[in-house]
Amino acid sequence: MNSIKLKSTIIVCLTLLGLYGLAELFFARFTFSFPIFQDQCLYAHMFIVDKRDKDIKRGDLVAFKFNKEDKNFDKGLNFIKIAAGVPGDEIKFSPNEMFVNRVESKIAGMTHAINFLQLNPKEYERQITLNENEFFMVGETIYSYDSRFWGPINEEDILGKAYAIF
């Protein structure tokens, strides 16, 4: 009888140890993100971030560290936005439209954010070409405060690809 209890205990311990190991592997690679801002820039409320996948392509959701000096957000915050531009892309934008490599983007205009922040719309008419290690990040709602305001982010600030869960 003791032999059966010992085997059962060993099986339970090994199972728990295996589950713990799987959880460790999962959380070493992935993390969850829950944006806390009232006015979202993406139409999702929960994301999973793959910290090992940093092969970013245009259109990917990307988690990154905000390493810009900005009066509206603290340096060091983590953001999730859409990579609208990748290295080498030409970005042209104004408050009402945006073009990536001369193709019009379906990204929402930035007039709402400009008015809310009481900014001069003329200051947000630009054309830039992204350098080798730069990405242009945007949101998909009228509330998005993104690269159109603070410029491209550096590749070294990318935390990983993000996936909307709901």
One Martini backbone bead per residue (centre of mass of N, CA, C, O) as a GRO file, in nm:
protein
  166
    1MET     BB    1   0.057   0.063  -0.021
    2ASN     BB    2   0.304   0.258   0.001
    3SER     BB    3   0.389   0.226  -0.296
    4ILE     BB    4   0.140   0.368  -0.421
    5LYS     BB    5   0.173   0.641  -0.277
    6LEU     BB    6   0.454   0.701  -0.382
    7LYS     BB    7   0.385   0.696  -0.684
    8SER     BB    8   0.169   0.916  -0.671
    9THR     BB    9   0.350   1.136  -0.558
   10ILE     BB   10   0.553   1.136  -0.790
   11ILE     BB   11   0.352   1.203  -1.017
   12VAL     BB   12   0.251   1.469  -0.902
   13CYS     BB   13   0.528   1.610  -0.885
   14LEU     BB   14   0.603   1.583  -1.186
   15THR     BB   15   0.360   1.733  -1.295
   16LEU     BB   16   0.408   2.001  -1.147
   17LEU     BB   17   0.692   2.045  -1.258
   18GLY     BB   18   0.606   2.052  -1.555
   19LEU     BB   19   0.406   2.289  -1.534
   20TYR     BB   20   0.613   2.490  -1.428
   21GLY     BB   21   0.803   2.476  -1.673
   22LEU     BB   22   0.596   2.571  -1.882
   23ALA     BB   23   0.538   2.844  -1.749
   24GLU     BB   24   0.826   2.951  -1.764
   25LEU     BB   25   0.849   2.941  -2.072
   26PHE     BB   26   0.614   3.123  -2.138
   27PHE     BB   27   0.705   3.381  -1.955
   28ALA     BB   28   0.981   3.419  -2.103
   29ARG     BB   29   0.827   3.501  -2.382
   30PHE     BB   30   0.559   3.605  -2.246
   31THR     BB   31   0.314   3.874  -2.225
   32PHE     BB   32   0.090   4.092  -2.076
   33SER     BB   33  -0.149   4.354  -2.190
   34PHE     BB   34  -0.315   4.649  -2.027
   35PRO     BB   35  -0.452   4.911  -2.116
   36ILE     BB   36  -0.527   5.228  -1.924
   37PHE     BB   37  -0.642   5.412  -2.120
   38GLN     BB   38  -0.932   5.562  -2.194
   39ASP     BB   39  -0.808   5.647  -2.475
   40GLN     BB   40  -0.776   5.456  -2.728
   41CYS     BB   41  -0.562   5.342  -3.015
   42LEU     BB   42  -0.704   5.061  -2.993
   43TYR     BB   43  -0.930   4.778  -3.067
   44ALA     BB   44  -0.824   4.684  -2.765
   45HIS     BB   45  -0.766   4.530  -2.416
   46MET     BB   46  -0.575   4.277  -2.496
   47PHE     BB   47  -0.237   4.145  -2.480
   48ILE     BB   48   0.020   3.964  -2.642
   49VAL     BB   49   0.378   3.926  -2.593
   50ASP     BB   50   0.654   3.856  -2.804
   51LYS     BB   51   0.985   3.884  -2.693
   52ARG     BB   52   1.132   3.720  -2.947
   53ASP     BB   53   0.962   3.884  -3.166
   54LYS     BB   54   1.145   4.129  -3.388
   55ASP     BB   55   1.010   4.083  -3.680
   56ILE     BB   56   0.921   4.363  -3.837
   57LYS     BB   57   0.623   4.456  -4.005
   58ARG     BB   58   0.407   4.594  -4.184
   59GLY     BB   59   0.115   4.589  -3.959
   60ASP     BB   60   0.222   4.531  -3.697
   61LEU     BB   61   0.211   4.463  -3.373
   62VAL     BB   62   0.383   4.674  -3.121
   63ALA     BB   63   0.606   4.658  -2.862
   64PHE     BB   64   0.726   4.949  -2.672
   65LYS     BB   65   0.957   5.180  -2.567
   66PHE     BB   66   0.926   5.510  -2.449
   67ASN     BB   67   1.219   5.714  -2.556
   68LYS     BB   68   1.087   6.005  -2.508
   69GLU     BB   69   1.057   6.340  -2.503
   70ASP     BB   70   0.749   6.433  -2.329
   71LYS     BB   71   0.465   6.613  -2.214
   72ASN     BB   72   0.241   6.357  -2.215
   73PHE     BB   73   0.476   6.137  -2.160
   74ASP     BB   74   0.660   5.911  -2.010
   75LYS     BB   75   0.952   5.790  -1.994
   76GLY     BB   76   0.929   5.423  -2.034
   77LEU     BB   77   0.686   5.347  -2.155
   78ASN     BB   78   0.450   5.117  -2.270
   79PHE     BB   79   0.364   5.032  -2.607
   80ILE     BB   80   0.094   4.982  -2.854
   81LYS     BB   81   0.136   4.950  -3.209
   82ILE     BB   82   0.148   5.024  -3.545
   83ALA     BB   83   0.343   4.938  -3.820
   84ALA     BB   84   0.355   5.172  -4.080
   85GLY     BB   85   0.678   5.186  -4.068
   86VAL     BB   86   0.983   5.100  -4.221
   87PRO     BB   87   1.277   5.071  -4.320
   88GLY     BB   88   1.282   5.315  -4.597
   89ASP     BB   89   1.036   5.461  -4.563
   90GLU     BB   90   0.789   5.689  -4.681
   91ILE     BB   91   0.654   5.962  -4.494
   92LYS     BB   92   0.331   6.124  -4.526
   93PHE     BB   93   0.178   6.398  -4.333
   94SER     BB   94  -0.132   6.499  -4.189
   95PRO     BB   95  -0.412   6.551  -4.007
   96ASN     BB   96  -0.591   6.383  -4.254
   97GLU     BB   97  -0.324   6.225  -4.365
   98MET     BB   98  -0.151   5.921  -4.500
   99PHE     BB   99   0.168   5.816  -4.638
  100VAL     BB  100   0.313   5.509  -4.778
  101ASN     BB  101   0.484   5.512  -5.043
  102ARG     BB  102   0.232   5.679  -5.183
  103VAL     BB  103   0.023   5.534  -4.994
  104GLU     BB  104  -0.271   5.536  -4.861
  105SER     BB  105  -0.384   5.543  -4.543
  106LYS     BB  106  -0.632   5.417  -4.294
  107ILE     BB  107  -0.568   5.614  -4.088
  108ALA     BB  108  -0.658   5.812  -3.861
  109GLY     BB  109  -0.688   6.108  -3.786
  110MET     BB  110  -0.539   6.396  -3.581
  111THR     BB  111  -0.741   6.628  -3.504
  112HIS     BB  112  -0.845   6.553  -3.225
  113ALA     BB  113  -0.570   6.559  -3.078
  114ILE     BB  114  -0.490   6.846  -3.155
  115ASN     BB  115  -0.733   6.985  -3.019
  116PHE     BB  116  -0.702   6.867  -2.733
  117LEU     BB  117  -0.387   6.979  -2.717
  118GLN     BB  118  -0.357   7.255  -2.856
  119LEU     BB  119  -0.243   7.250  -3.155
  120ASN     BB  120  -0.063   7.306  -3.447
  121PRO     BB  121  -0.139   7.173  -3.753
  122LYS     BB  122   0.114   7.274  -3.925
  123GLU     BB  123   0.327   7.095  -3.751
  124TYR     BB  124   0.173   6.819  -3.901
  125GLU     BB  125   0.354   6.853  -4.179
  126ARG     BB  126   0.520   6.572  -4.321
  127GLN     BB  127   0.845   6.434  -4.440
  128ILE     BB  128   0.984   6.100  -4.422
  129THR     BB  129   1.274   5.888  -4.382
  130LEU     BB  130   1.358   5.586  -4.278
  131ASN     BB  131   1.582   5.444  -4.111
  132GLU     BB  132   1.735   5.141  -4.049
  133ASN     BB  133   1.618   5.168  -3.716
  134GLU     BB  134   1.314   5.257  -3.801
  135PHE     BB  135   0.977   5.327  -3.671
  136PHE     BB  136   0.628   5.377  -3.755
  137MET     BB  137   0.378   5.462  -3.518
  138VAL     BB  138   0.026   5.367  -3.490
  139GLY     BB  139  -0.302   5.419  -3.460
  140GLU     BB  140  -0.678   5.361  -3.508
  141THR     BB  141  -0.764   5.624  -3.368
  142ILE     BB  142  -0.846   5.956  -3.281
  143TYR     BB  143  -0.658   5.922  -3.002
  144SER     BB  144  -0.386   5.900  -3.124
  145TYR     BB  145  -0.051   5.898  -2.992
  146ASP     BB  146   0.220   5.926  -3.218
  147SER     BB  147   0.461   5.951  -3.464
  148ARG     BB  148   0.327   6.216  -3.568
  149PHE     BB  149   0.433   6.363  -3.301
  150TRP     BB  150   0.733   6.194  -3.210
  151GLY     BB  151   0.820   5.993  -3.408
  152PRO     BB  152   1.032   5.759  -3.440
  153ILE     BB  153   1.148   5.446  -3.354
  154ASN     BB  154   1.370   5.233  -3.220
  155GLU     BB  155   1.466   4.910  -3.240
  156GLU     BB  156   1.574   4.890  -2.934
  157ASP     BB  157   1.260   4.946  -2.821
  158ILE     BB  158   1.170   4.673  -2.888
  159LEU     BB  159   0.982   4.404  -2.733
  160GLY     BB  160   0.756   4.306  -2.950
  161LYS     BB  161   0.511   4.127  -3.056
  162ALA     BB  162   0.161   4.178  -3.092
  163TYR     BB  163  -0.161   4.045  -2.964
  164ALA     BB  164  -0.489   4.045  -2.992
  165ILE     BB  165  -0.749   3.920  -2.783
  166PHE     BB  166  -0.986   4.179  -2.695
   0.00000   0.00000   0.00000
